Every structure is written in structure tokens, then in C-alpha cells.
Amino acid sequence: MNRITQKVINSNLRLLHIITNLPVCTSCGSQKHHRYFHSMNVKSGTKGNFRIHDTLLHLTTPKRGILGGSLSSSNVGCLVDRWTNVFKNRKISEPKESAEYIIAHVQGSKMFHEIDKSSFLTAAQHKKMEELCLRRLDKEPIQYLLGEWDFCDMTLDVRQPVFIPRPETEELVELIQQYLKTRGLENSALTILEVGCGSGAIAIALLKRFQKATCTSIDRSIDACELTTHNAVKQKVKDRLNVVHLELNKDTVEVHPEFTCTERYQLLVSNPPYIPTKDMTKLQPEIDLFEDPCALHGGLDGLDTIIRTLHIASKVLQDKGFLWLEVDSTHPAKVQRLLQDNKELNLHYVQTYQDFNKLERFCQIQKHLPV
């Protein structure tokens, strides 16, 4: 038996074990209650191999009623109920939402409420659904399964291991937009620097809101830089976005040609790695197993990249330019103290903003050169 055949058999046996232990479906009529499992043909090399057929394993007969029906007789509503129960039993976070997103996705829709719950999946859709559900059982984030995620009225591609954009970061974009509009800068040729681009969410969202703005985004991860470039092309802002693969530290930035001109930017924005070392062990499996730890871990107290960003802001921001940061809820007070203790940076703390969970999440800082 070759390794590929064994892998397929193992996957199907795993799915059979999961599904034959499911509770009764609640979305079908009582006459349609059934168990279902993955239907796939596998070529067997010897008589000793399992052979998986379109309806049942050869060691199971319909008379025994172990499955009580086939996957093809399950409507979409029933499939969601079944997989929701599987995810609940396996302690998968947001089990119902996971099932709904996956089944909507295989039907070519973004939202489950847009789908006819009494409809049925095609054979190809069944196969894709099962593949995605098995990956979800391995704790893979739903965003990676779908390959895309909405952010600020855009749909961005997402790929492992690049950091997945969070809803809190949408709030950061909104705060910046509101502030710039109150200053009458929505139609100005803003120059923006982003530290840590990830998928490109922040930079692209700002460029779409400010049509005359230009942005430089830097990241230590080549995967992040490539994904940001891809999304910028997809969102039609690549002509105003320069993506630089660069490790953020004082020495590399000072010698890089992009930063040889001081006081170049009016706005610096960053959602840096800010999780303290002690909290890295508390991350959800979806985060710990799949997302780039370098996009999460901010050092012992979570301030490593934040401190570097403050030094960069001191160098590259124009006088009266602004720095906006998304940070850990324990950080705003610490950032204020850092600026008070390092007045030579010429950075003045303006305000802390809370996120939708009422946690102190965003720092607004302004550069003021001495008179």
C-alpha cells in the first residue's frame, strides 16, 4: 500500500468514526433522520486493505442500520446541525458559525443566511465540505479554511501563517479616518508608513479611504509582504503602496534607502506583535498552531517592537505627524511612561482609545519638534 492510499484511508476512517457517533439530525423530518459519512472510492492494492465504497464500508451492510442513510440525503440545514454537534463535541470554538461558514463557502456564498436550508450539496461540494471540516477539527482557523476574510468593507485573501486581521483593527482604521477627516485631510496627499503589514489590511483600507495617499509597508515576514502585495493588486491600490521586506530595528532602518530621508511621513500606523511572553502559552490552539508567532510575540513585556516603532517614529515622522498603535490593554500607561522618560524622542502622548470590549487598545501619539 502506498503512502497516499494509506493517508486517504486514514482520513476516511477518521471521518467515519466522527460521524457514526453523531446525535440525530434536527433539521430533517423524522423520516429522514440518518447518519452520514465521507463517500470516496479508494483503490486497494491487496485483499487485506479496507475498500471504501460510494455508500458504505464493505464491512457494513445497510441491513445493520449503522449509518441509516447516505450523505446525499442530508439537506444543508441538516449538515449544519450535524457538523455543529461534531465541533461542539470536539471543543471547537464557535461550532455553529464554523459549520455555517464552511457550508456557505462550498456553495459559493459568504453568508449562511443567504442559502436555502432545504437545498442539497453536489458530490463535489460534499467532498470539499468534508475536507474543510476535517481541517477545522484540527483547529485550523476558519479564515485560513476559506482563504479570505472581510475587513473594512473589503474581502482580503488570507494564508497561513500570515496574521489574520482582527475586528479590533477595523476600529483602528475607523479612528484614523475620523481623526484625519476632522482635520480636513481626507483629500490631501498623505504619506503613510505602516510597521508590520501582515495581510495588508490596515494600509489597503487607508489607501481606499484616502485616494491621494501613498503608503510604505514593512514586515519581517516574506509571506506577509507577498500577501500584502497580492491583496493590494486585488484591491487596485498597488500603484500607491510600496511593500518592503525588512527586519525592524534601528540599524537596518537607518541604512535602508526607504528611510534615509528623515521627517518623510505624516502618519505612522502599526499593529505590532504585542503579546507578552507569559501570555503566549495561553493562546487558543487556532492561533498557537497556525499563525506566525513572530507576528504575535512582543517579548518579555510585549513592548519590544513597540519601543522600536517609537524610535522609528521619532526619526521618520514630520513635525506634528501622528503615530497610531494597537497594543495590549496593559500597554498604554507603559507607553506614556516610556515617552516621559525619553523626551529626546520628541513624541507626546495624546490619547488612549478603547476597543468595543471596553479595553484600552489604541494609542495616539504626536511628534513635536522643539521650538
mmCIF file of C-alpha atoms in Angstrom:
data_model
loop_
_atom_site.group_PDB
_atom_site.id
_atom_site.type_symbol
_atom_site.label_atom_id
_atom_site.label_comp_id
_atom_site.label_asym_id
_atom_site.label_seq_id
_atom_site.Cartn_x
_atom_site.Cartn_y
_atom_site.Cartn_z
ATOM 1 C CA MET A 1 0.000 0.000 0.000
ATOM 2 C CA ASN A 2 1.466 3.350 -0.940
ATOM 3 C CA ARG A 3 1.531 6.292 1.468
ATOM 4 C CA ILE A 4 -1.064 8.323 -0.436
ATOM 5 C CA THR A 5 -3.577 5.459 -0.369
ATOM 6 C CA GLN A 6 -2.984 4.937 3.349
ATOM 7 C CA LYS A 7 -3.435 8.664 4.018
ATOM 8 C CA VAL A 8 -6.785 8.713 2.206
ATOM 9 C CA ILE A 9 -7.962 5.579 4.035
ATOM 10 C CA ASN A 10 -6.944 7.026 7.398
ATOM 11 C CA SER A 11 -8.774 10.270 6.624
ATOM 12 C CA ASN A 12 -11.954 8.435 5.675
ATOM 13 C CA LEU A 13 -11.823 6.111 8.669
ATOM 14 C CA ARG A 14 -11.395 9.151 10.886
ATOM 15 C CA LEU A 15 -14.436 10.811 9.330
ATOM 16 C CA LEU A 16 -16.465 7.596 9.675
ATOM 17 C CA HIS A 17 -15.565 7.392 13.374
ATOM 18 C CA ILE A 18 -16.624 11.007 13.910
ATOM 19 C CA ILE A 19 -19.892 10.824 12.040
ATOM 20 C CA THR A 20 -21.145 7.442 13.289
ATOM 21 C CA ASN A 21 -21.102 8.903 16.783
ATOM 22 C CA LEU A 22 -23.282 11.892 15.884
ATOM 23 C CA PRO A 23 -26.618 12.652 17.546
ATOM 24 C CA VAL A 24 -29.807 12.663 15.486
ATOM 25 C CA CYS A 25 -30.181 15.487 12.991
ATOM 26 C CA THR A 26 -32.791 18.101 13.872
ATOM 27 C CA SER A 27 -33.087 19.843 10.502
ATOM 28 C CA CYS A 28 -34.735 16.992 8.559
ATOM 29 C CA GLY A 29 -38.145 15.457 9.090
ATOM 30 C CA SER A 30 -38.305 12.407 11.378
ATOM 31 C CA GLN A 31 -38.470 10.102 8.371
ATOM 32 C CA LYS A 32 -35.110 11.453 7.176
ATOM 33 C CA HIS A 33 -33.039 11.112 10.350
ATOM 34 C CA HIS A 34 -29.821 9.370 9.452
ATOM 35 C CA ARG A 35 -26.089 9.163 9.865
ATOM 36 C CA TYR A 36 -23.769 10.002 7.023
ATOM 37 C CA PHE A 37 -20.098 9.685 6.140
ATOM 38 C CA HIS A 38 -17.496 10.532 3.562
ATOM 39 C CA SER A 39 -18.144 8.906 0.161
ATOM 40 C CA MET A 40 -14.987 8.300 -1.825
ATOM 41 C CA ASN A 41 -13.561 5.382 -3.814
ATOM 42 C CA VAL A 42 -10.103 4.211 -2.831
ATOM 43 C CA LYS A 43 -8.034 1.827 -4.933
ATOM 44 C CA SER A 44 -6.829 -1.091 -2.823
ATOM 45 C CA GLY A 45 -3.571 -2.850 -3.508
ATOM 46 C CA THR A 46 -4.190 -6.075 -1.591
ATOM 47 C CA LYS A 47 -7.132 -8.083 -0.253
ATOM 48 C CA GLY A 48 -6.227 -7.015 3.253
ATOM 49 C CA ASN A 49 -6.878 -3.315 2.598
ATOM 50 C CA PHE A 50 -10.085 -1.543 3.507
ATOM 51 C CA ARG A 51 -12.084 -0.563 0.489
ATOM 52 C CA ILE A 52 -14.304 2.493 0.851
ATOM 53 C CA HIS A 53 -17.323 2.499 -1.470
ATOM 54 C CA ASP A 54 -19.742 5.227 -2.508
ATOM 55 C CA THR A 55 -22.227 4.365 0.229
ATOM 56 C CA LEU A 56 -20.802 2.019 2.889
ATOM 57 C CA LEU A 57 -17.625 0.311 4.024
ATOM 58 C CA HIS A 58 -17.573 -3.281 2.782
ATOM 59 C CA LEU A 59 -17.718 -4.488 6.380
ATOM 60 C CA THR A 60 -21.025 -2.656 6.931
ATOM 61 C CA THR A 61 -24.357 -3.566 5.313
ATOM 62 C CA PRO A 62 -27.485 -1.399 5.039
ATOM 63 C CA LYS A 63 -29.446 -4.049 6.944
ATOM 64 C CA ARG A 64 -27.432 -3.389 10.077
ATOM 65 C CA GLY A 65 -28.599 0.238 10.051
ATOM 66 C CA ILE A 66 -25.358 1.638 11.429
ATOM 67 C CA LEU A 67 -25.487 4.650 9.139
ATOM 68 C CA GLY A 68 -29.178 4.613 8.362
ATOM 69 C CA GLY A 69 -28.785 6.650 5.182
ATOM 70 C CA SER A 70 -26.278 8.331 2.920
ATOM 71 C CA LEU A 71 -24.675 11.727 2.958
ATOM 72 C CA SER A 72 -26.518 12.702 -0.220
ATOM 73 C CA SER A 73 -29.892 12.611 1.596
ATOM 74 C CA SER A 74 -28.842 15.352 4.031
ATOM 75 C CA ASN A 75 -30.007 18.848 3.253
ATOM 76 C CA VAL A 76 -27.914 21.898 4.068
ATOM 77 C CA GLY A 77 -29.718 22.634 7.325
ATOM 78 C CA CYS A 78 -29.170 19.076 8.494
ATOM 79 C CA LEU A 79 -25.477 19.207 7.592
ATOM 80 C CA VAL A 80 -25.019 22.336 9.676
ATOM 81 C CA ASP A 81 -26.695 20.679 12.669
ATOM 82 C CA ARG A 82 -24.575 17.558 12.311
ATOM 83 C CA TRP A 83 -21.261 19.358 11.982
ATOM 84 C CA THR A 84 -22.176 21.806 14.732
ATOM 85 C CA ASN A 85 -22.586 18.830 17.062
ATOM 86 C CA VAL A 86 -19.291 17.339 15.907
ATOM 87 C CA PHE A 87 -17.478 20.624 16.516
ATOM 88 C CA LYS A 88 -19.122 21.029 19.932
ATOM 89 C CA ASN A 89 -18.110 17.529 20.970
ATOM 90 C CA ARG A 90 -14.536 18.214 19.892
ATOM 91 C CA LYS A 91 -14.417 21.562 21.727
ATOM 92 C CA ILE A 92 -14.039 23.619 18.549
ATOM 93 C CA SER A 93 -14.656 27.300 19.211
ATOM 94 C CA GLU A 94 -17.754 28.837 17.594
ATOM 95 C CA PRO A 95 -19.031 25.451 16.377
ATOM 96 C CA LYS A 96 -22.229 26.633 14.699
ATOM 97 C CA GLU A 97 -20.529 29.555 12.976
ATOM 98 C CA SER A 98 -17.751 27.240 11.762
ATOM 99 C CA ALA A 99 -20.236 24.834 10.189
ATOM 100 C CA GLU A 100 -22.235 27.655 8.619
ATOM 101 C CA TYR A 101 -19.204 29.405 7.137
ATOM 102 C CA ILE A 102 -17.840 26.183 5.652
ATOM 103 C CA ILE A 103 -21.108 25.072 4.071
ATOM 104 C CA ALA A 104 -21.843 28.562 2.764
ATOM 105 C CA HIS A 105 -18.341 28.681 1.284
ATOM 106 C CA VAL A 106 -18.647 25.399 -0.616
ATOM 107 C CA GLN A 107 -21.895 26.716 -2.112
ATOM 108 C CA GLY A 108 -20.185 29.881 -3.273
ATOM 109 C CA SER A 109 -21.762 32.196 -0.713
ATOM 110 C CA LYS A 110 -20.286 34.256 2.105
ATOM 111 C CA MET A 111 -23.218 34.140 4.498
ATOM 112 C CA PHE A 112 -25.237 31.121 5.564
ATOM 113 C CA HIS A 113 -28.481 33.088 5.787
ATOM 114 C CA GLU A 114 -28.297 33.599 2.020
ATOM 115 C CA ILE A 115 -28.585 29.836 1.413
ATOM 116 C CA ASP A 116 -31.709 27.711 1.017
ATOM 117 C CA LYS A 117 -31.542 25.408 4.057
ATOM 118 C CA SER A 118 -33.542 22.716 2.239
ATOM 119 C CA SER A 119 -31.080 22.558 -0.670
ATOM 120 C CA PHE A 120 -28.573 19.742 -1.184
ATOM 121 C CA LEU A 121 -24.862 19.784 -1.917
ATOM 122 C CA THR A 122 -23.397 18.255 -5.045
ATOM 123 C CA ALA A 123 -20.901 15.407 -4.740
ATOM 124 C CA ALA A 124 -18.031 17.824 -5.326
ATOM 125 C CA GLN A 125 -19.392 20.205 -2.688
ATOM 126 C CA HIS A 126 -19.717 17.318 -0.213
ATOM 127 C CA LYS A 127 -16.102 16.383 -0.759
ATOM 128 C CA LYS A 128 -14.905 19.960 -0.279
ATOM 129 C CA MET A 129 -17.068 20.395 2.828
ATOM 130 C CA GLU A 130 -15.630 17.269 4.434
ATOM 131 C CA GLU A 131 -12.064 18.326 3.682
ATOM 132 C CA LEU A 132 -12.644 21.721 5.295
ATOM 133 C CA CYS A 133 -14.483 20.269 8.292
ATOM 134 C CA LEU A 134 -11.656 17.841 8.994
ATOM 135 C CA ARG A 135 -9.184 20.716 8.872
ATOM 136 C CA ARG A 136 -11.407 22.652 11.265
ATOM 137 C CA LEU A 137 -11.320 19.665 13.634
ATOM 138 C CA ASP A 138 -7.551 20.115 13.631
ATOM 139 C CA LYS A 139 -8.205 23.646 14.963
ATOM 140 C CA GLU A 140 -7.263 25.398 11.728
ATOM 141 C CA PRO A 141 -8.783 28.917 11.755
ATOM 142 C CA ILE A 142 -11.893 29.350 9.653
ATOM 143 C CA GLN A 143 -10.213 32.280 7.866
ATOM 144 C CA TYR A 144 -7.469 30.014 6.513
ATOM 145 C CA LEU A 145 -10.027 27.389 5.507
ATOM 146 C CA LEU A 146 -11.980 29.909 3.465
ATOM 147 C CA GLY A 147 -8.844 31.589 2.123
ATOM 148 C CA GLU A 148 -10.355 35.031 2.553
ATOM 149 C CA TRP A 149 -11.857 37.315 5.179
ATOM 150 C CA ASP A 150 -13.759 40.592 5.210
ATOM 151 C CA PHE A 151 -12.113 43.670 6.661
ATOM 152 C CA CYS A 152 -13.446 47.229 6.455
ATOM 153 C CA ASP A 153 -15.807 46.528 3.552
ATOM 154 C CA MET A 154 -13.107 44.648 1.638
ATOM 155 C CA THR A 155 -12.517 40.964 1.067
ATOM 156 C CA LEU A 156 -8.852 40.145 1.603
ATOM 157 C CA ASP A 157 -7.108 36.887 0.826
ATOM 158 C CA VAL A 158 -5.590 35.235 3.894
ATOM 159 C CA ARG A 159 -2.973 32.487 4.005
ATOM 160 C CA GLN A 160 -1.195 30.549 6.696
ATOM 161 C CA PRO A 161 0.933 31.629 8.549
ATOM 162 C CA VAL A 162 0.255 35.325 7.923
ATOM 163 C CA PHE A 163 -1.511 37.128 10.766
ATOM 164 C CA ILE A 164 -5.296 37.157 10.356
ATOM 165 C CA PRO A 165 -6.852 40.654 10.553
ATOM 166 C CA ARG A 166 -8.979 41.167 13.684
ATOM 167 C CA PRO A 167 -12.154 43.220 14.159
ATOM 168 C CA GLU A 168 -10.376 45.449 16.702
ATOM 169 C CA THR A 169 -8.054 46.585 13.944
ATOM 170 C CA GLU A 170 -11.043 47.748 11.924
ATOM 171 C CA GLU A 171 -11.690 50.119 14.819
ATOM 172 C CA LEU A 172 -8.152 51.460 14.496
ATOM 173 C CA VAL A 173 -8.749 52.237 10.821
ATOM 174 C CA GLU A 174 -12.019 53.986 11.686
ATOM 175 C CA LEU A 175 -10.346 56.076 14.403
ATOM 176 C CA ILE A 176 -7.649 57.224 11.994
ATOM 177 C CA GLN A 177 -10.184 58.001 9.296
ATOM 178 C CA GLN A 178 -12.371 60.036 11.644
ATOM 179 C CA TYR A 179 -9.421 61.981 13.008
ATOM 180 C CA LEU A 180 -7.996 62.829 9.598
ATOM 181 C CA LYS A 181 -11.395 63.945 8.350
ATOM 182 C CA THR A 182 -11.858 66.267 11.329
ATOM 183 C CA ARG A 183 -8.548 67.858 10.347
ATOM 184 C CA GLY A 184 -9.668 68.256 6.733
ATOM 185 C CA LEU A 185 -7.022 65.876 5.401
ATOM 186 C CA GLU A 186 -9.235 63.394 3.559
ATOM 187 C CA ASN A 187 -8.254 64.842 0.169
ATOM 188 C CA SER A 188 -4.599 65.557 0.907
ATOM 189 C CA ALA A 189 -1.606 63.615 -0.405
ATOM 190 C CA LEU A 190 -0.912 61.830 2.882
ATOM 191 C CA THR A 191 2.347 59.952 3.309
ATOM 192 C CA ILE A 192 1.896 56.856 5.465
ATOM 193 C CA LEU A 193 4.304 54.319 6.941
ATOM 194 C CA GLU A 194 2.979 51.012 8.247
ATOM 195 C CA VAL A 195 5.134 48.858 10.517
ATOM 196 C CA GLY A 196 4.108 45.208 10.247
ATOM 197 C CA CYS A 197 1.791 44.798 7.272
ATOM 198 C CA GLY A 198 0.522 41.235 7.719
ATOM 199 C CA SER A 199 -2.151 40.746 5.068
ATOM 200 C CA GLY A 200 -2.056 44.454 4.172
ATOM 201 C CA ALA A 201 -5.377 45.129 5.882
ATOM 202 C CA ILE A 202 -4.576 48.487 7.500
ATOM 203 C CA ALA A 203 -2.599 50.000 4.638
ATOM 204 C CA ILE A 204 -5.050 48.946 1.954
ATOM 205 C CA ALA A 205 -8.070 50.110 3.963
ATOM 206 C CA LEU A 206 -6.494 53.543 4.457
ATOM 207 C CA LEU A 207 -5.495 53.844 0.799
ATOM 208 C CA LYS A 208 -9.029 53.024 -0.307
ATOM 209 C CA ARG A 209 -10.400 55.692 2.042
ATOM 210 C CA PHE A 210 -7.832 58.355 1.128
ATOM 211 C CA GLN A 211 -7.493 58.326 -2.631
ATOM 212 C CA LYS A 212 -4.474 60.645 -2.789
ATOM 213 C CA ALA A 213 -2.494 58.943 -0.021
ATOM 214 C CA THR A 214 0.608 56.816 -0.544
ATOM 215 C CA CYS A 215 1.953 54.202 1.836
ATOM 216 C CA THR A 216 5.093 52.219 2.565
ATOM 217 C CA SER A 217 4.533 48.963 4.462
ATOM 218 C CA ILE A 218 7.355 46.992 6.046
ATOM 219 C CA ASP A 219 7.375 43.489 7.513
ATOM 220 C CA ARG A 220 10.000 40.972 8.576
ATOM 221 C CA SER A 221 7.982 38.129 7.008
ATOM 222 C CA ILE A 222 8.342 37.495 3.296
ATOM 223 C CA ASP A 223 4.989 35.676 3.410
ATOM 224 C CA ALA A 224 3.339 38.813 4.789
ATOM 225 C CA CYS A 225 4.983 41.030 2.174
ATOM 226 C CA GLU A 226 3.887 38.773 -0.665
ATOM 227 C CA LEU A 227 0.316 38.558 0.638
ATOM 228 C CA THR A 228 0.119 42.332 1.127
ATOM 229 C CA THR A 229 1.305 42.859 -2.441
ATOM 230 C CA HIS A 230 -1.233 40.337 -3.714
ATOM 231 C CA ASN A 231 -4.095 41.988 -1.832
ATOM 232 C CA ALA A 232 -3.014 45.454 -2.937
ATOM 233 C CA VAL A 233 -3.178 44.350 -6.565
ATOM 234 C CA LYS A 234 -6.562 42.746 -5.967
ATOM 235 C CA GLN A 235 -7.882 45.922 -4.317
ATOM 236 C CA LYS A 236 -6.360 48.131 -7.050
ATOM 237 C CA VAL A 237 -4.119 50.229 -4.777
ATOM 238 C CA LYS A 238 -0.721 48.699 -5.603
ATOM 239 C CA ASP A 239 0.335 51.814 -7.508
ATOM 240 C CA ARG A 240 0.226 53.732 -4.201
ATOM 241 C CA LEU A 241 1.691 51.048 -1.931
ATOM 242 C CA ASN A 242 5.367 50.188 -1.581
ATOM 243 C CA VAL A 243 5.969 46.919 0.301
ATOM 244 C CA VAL A 244 9.417 46.461 1.868
ATOM 245 C CA HIS A 245 10.705 43.180 3.298
ATOM 246 C CA LEU A 246 12.677 44.447 6.275
ATOM 247 C CA GLU A 247 13.554 43.439 9.808
ATOM 248 C CA LEU A 248 12.578 46.299 12.089
ATOM 249 C CA ASN A 249 15.500 47.562 14.102
ATOM 250 C CA LYS A 250 17.337 50.838 14.323
ATOM 251 C CA ASP A 251 20.362 49.808 12.268
ATOM 252 C CA THR A 252 18.592 48.259 9.275
ATOM 253 C CA VAL A 253 16.059 51.062 9.030
ATOM 254 C CA GLU A 254 18.685 53.797 9.175
ATOM 255 C CA VAL A 255 20.675 52.339 6.271
ATOM 256 C CA HIS A 256 17.691 51.335 4.145
ATOM 257 C CA PRO A 257 17.157 53.759 1.235
ATOM 258 C CA GLU A 258 13.456 53.994 2.021
ATOM 259 C CA PHE A 259 14.270 55.757 5.299
ATOM 260 C CA THR A 260 17.324 57.857 4.513
ATOM 261 C CA CYS A 261 15.075 60.890 4.210
ATOM 262 C CA THR A 262 14.075 61.933 7.714
ATOM 263 C CA GLU A 263 10.725 63.531 8.551
ATOM 264 C CA ARG A 264 9.207 61.943 5.494
ATOM 265 C CA TYR A 265 5.865 60.637 6.774
ATOM 266 C CA GLN A 266 2.783 62.376 8.109
ATOM 267 C CA LEU A 267 1.326 59.230 9.604
ATOM 268 C CA LEU A 268 2.810 56.053 11.050
ATOM 269 C CA VAL A 269 0.465 53.195 11.940
ATOM 270 C CA SER A 270 1.216 49.821 13.465
ATOM 271 C CA ASN A 271 -0.475 46.771 14.910
ATOM 272 C CA PRO A 272 2.791 45.257 16.152
ATOM 273 C CA PRO A 273 3.452 41.963 17.929
ATOM 274 C CA TYR A 274 2.485 42.860 21.499
ATOM 275 C CA ILE A 275 1.685 39.665 23.405
ATOM 276 C CA PRO A 276 3.938 39.297 26.493
ATOM 277 C CA THR A 277 5.927 36.085 26.815
ATOM 278 C CA LYS A 278 3.859 34.833 29.757
ATOM 279 C CA ASP A 279 0.666 35.067 27.696
ATOM 280 C CA MET A 280 1.958 33.170 24.660
ATOM 281 C CA THR A 281 1.159 29.856 26.379
ATOM 282 C CA LYS A 282 -2.456 30.960 26.865
ATOM 283 C CA LEU A 283 -3.265 31.406 23.195
ATOM 284 C CA GLN A 284 -6.098 29.479 21.580
ATOM 285 C CA PRO A 285 -4.912 26.452 19.567
ATOM 286 C CA GLU A 286 -6.170 28.139 16.386
ATOM 287 C CA ILE A 287 -3.653 30.919 16.985
ATOM 288 C CA ASP A 288 -0.828 28.949 18.560
ATOM 289 C CA LEU A 289 -0.723 26.193 15.933
ATOM 290 C CA PHE A 290 -1.245 28.177 12.756
ATOM 291 C CA GLU A 291 -0.356 31.879 12.952
ATOM 292 C CA ASP A 292 3.200 33.173 12.769
ATOM 293 C CA PRO A 293 4.458 33.593 16.368
ATOM 294 C CA CYS A 294 6.678 36.447 15.205
ATOM 295 C CA ALA A 295 3.505 38.413 14.434
ATOM 296 C CA LEU A 296 2.241 37.809 17.974
ATOM 297 C CA HIS A 297 5.099 37.677 20.467
ATOM 298 C CA GLY A 298 6.233 41.092 21.649
ATOM 299 C CA GLY A 299 8.966 39.969 24.023
ATOM 300 C CA LEU A 300 9.023 39.651 27.799
ATOM 301 C CA ASP A 301 6.614 42.527 28.448
ATOM 302 C CA GLY A 302 5.204 42.754 24.917
ATOM 303 C CA LEU A 303 6.918 46.079 24.241
ATOM 304 C CA ASP A 304 9.905 45.072 22.091
ATOM 305 C CA THR A 305 8.507 46.060 18.693
ATOM 306 C CA ILE A 306 6.545 48.949 20.177
ATOM 307 C CA ILE A 307 9.762 50.508 21.512
ATOM 308 C CA ARG A 308 11.467 50.078 18.135
ATOM 309 C CA THR A 309 8.461 51.667 16.454
ATOM 310 C CA LEU A 310 8.656 54.675 18.783
ATOM 311 C CA HIS A 311 12.293 55.214 17.795
ATOM 312 C CA ILE A 312 11.442 54.895 14.103
ATOM 313 C CA ALA A 313 8.553 57.347 14.504
ATOM 314 C CA SER A 314 10.892 59.852 16.116
ATOM 315 C CA LYS A 315 13.109 59.695 13.050
ATOM 316 C CA VAL A 316 10.732 59.467 10.095
ATOM 317 C CA LEU A 317 7.625 61.406 11.171
ATOM 318 C CA GLN A 318 7.200 65.006 10.136
ATOM 319 C CA ASP A 319 6.735 67.613 12.824
ATOM 320 C CA LYS A 320 3.118 67.356 14.049
ATOM 321 C CA GLY A 321 2.873 63.928 12.418
ATOM 322 C CA PHE A 322 0.953 61.175 14.195
ATOM 323 C CA LEU A 323 1.699 57.647 15.338
ATOM 324 C CA TRP A 324 -1.229 55.272 15.918
ATOM 325 C CA LEU A 325 -0.670 51.968 17.708
ATOM 326 C CA GLU A 326 -2.793 48.950 18.535
ATOM 327 C CA VAL A 327 -1.442 47.453 21.765
ATOM 328 C CA ASP A 328 -2.155 45.157 24.688
ATOM 329 C CA SER A 329 -4.597 46.644 27.191
ATOM 330 C CA THR A 330 -1.776 46.917 29.765
ATOM 331 C CA HIS A 331 0.437 48.944 27.431
ATOM 332 C CA PRO A 332 -0.991 52.482 27.117
ATOM 333 C CA ALA A 333 0.185 53.539 30.585
ATOM 334 C CA LYS A 334 3.594 51.964 29.936
ATOM 335 C CA VAL A 335 3.925 53.746 26.594
ATOM 336 C CA GLN A 336 3.119 57.051 28.297
ATOM 337 C CA ARG A 337 5.878 56.446 30.842
ATOM 338 C CA LEU A 338 8.327 55.500 28.106
ATOM 339 C CA LEU A 339 7.727 58.784 26.325
ATOM 340 C CA GLN A 340 8.005 60.768 29.553
ATOM 341 C CA ASP A 341 11.340 59.083 30.281
ATOM 342 C CA ASN A 342 12.654 59.553 26.731
ATOM 343 C CA LYS A 343 11.845 63.155 25.893
ATOM 344 C CA GLU A 344 14.592 63.199 23.269
ATOM 345 C CA LEU A 345 12.213 61.248 21.026
ATOM 346 C CA ASN A 346 10.040 64.382 20.758
ATOM 347 C CA LEU A 347 6.937 62.203 20.914
ATOM 348 C CA HIS A 348 3.969 63.311 23.004
ATOM 349 C CA TYR A 349 1.194 61.016 24.129
ATOM 350 C CA VAL A 350 -2.179 62.374 23.010
ATOM 351 C CA GLN A 351 -4.898 59.907 23.915
ATOM 352 C CA THR A 352 -5.888 56.305 24.629
ATOM 353 C CA TYR A 353 -8.925 54.812 22.908
ATOM 354 C CA GLN A 354 -10.898 51.762 23.990
ATOM 355 C CA ASP A 355 -11.970 48.918 21.722
ATOM 356 C CA PHE A 356 -15.509 47.507 21.543
ATOM 357 C CA ASN A 357 -14.759 45.348 24.598
ATOM 358 C CA LYS A 358 -14.012 48.497 26.628
ATOM 359 C CA LEU A 359 -10.326 47.608 26.803
ATOM 360 C CA GLU A 360 -7.637 50.249 26.358
ATOM 361 C CA ARG A 361 -6.367 49.252 22.954
ATOM 362 C CA PHE A 362 -5.217 52.186 20.809
ATOM 363 C CA CYS A 363 -2.571 54.849 21.403
ATOM 364 C CA GLN A 364 -2.451 58.195 19.614
ATOM 365 C CA ILE A 365 0.954 59.900 19.718
ATOM 366 C CA GLN A 366 2.166 63.098 18.051
ATOM 367 C CA LYS A 367 5.638 64.283 17.180
ATOM 368 C CA HIS A 368 6.561 67.770 18.368
ATOM 369 C CA LEU A 369 9.955 69.202 17.488
ATOM 370 C CA PRO A 370 11.395 71.671 19.999
ATOM 371 C CA VAL A 371 10.984 75.318 19.046
#
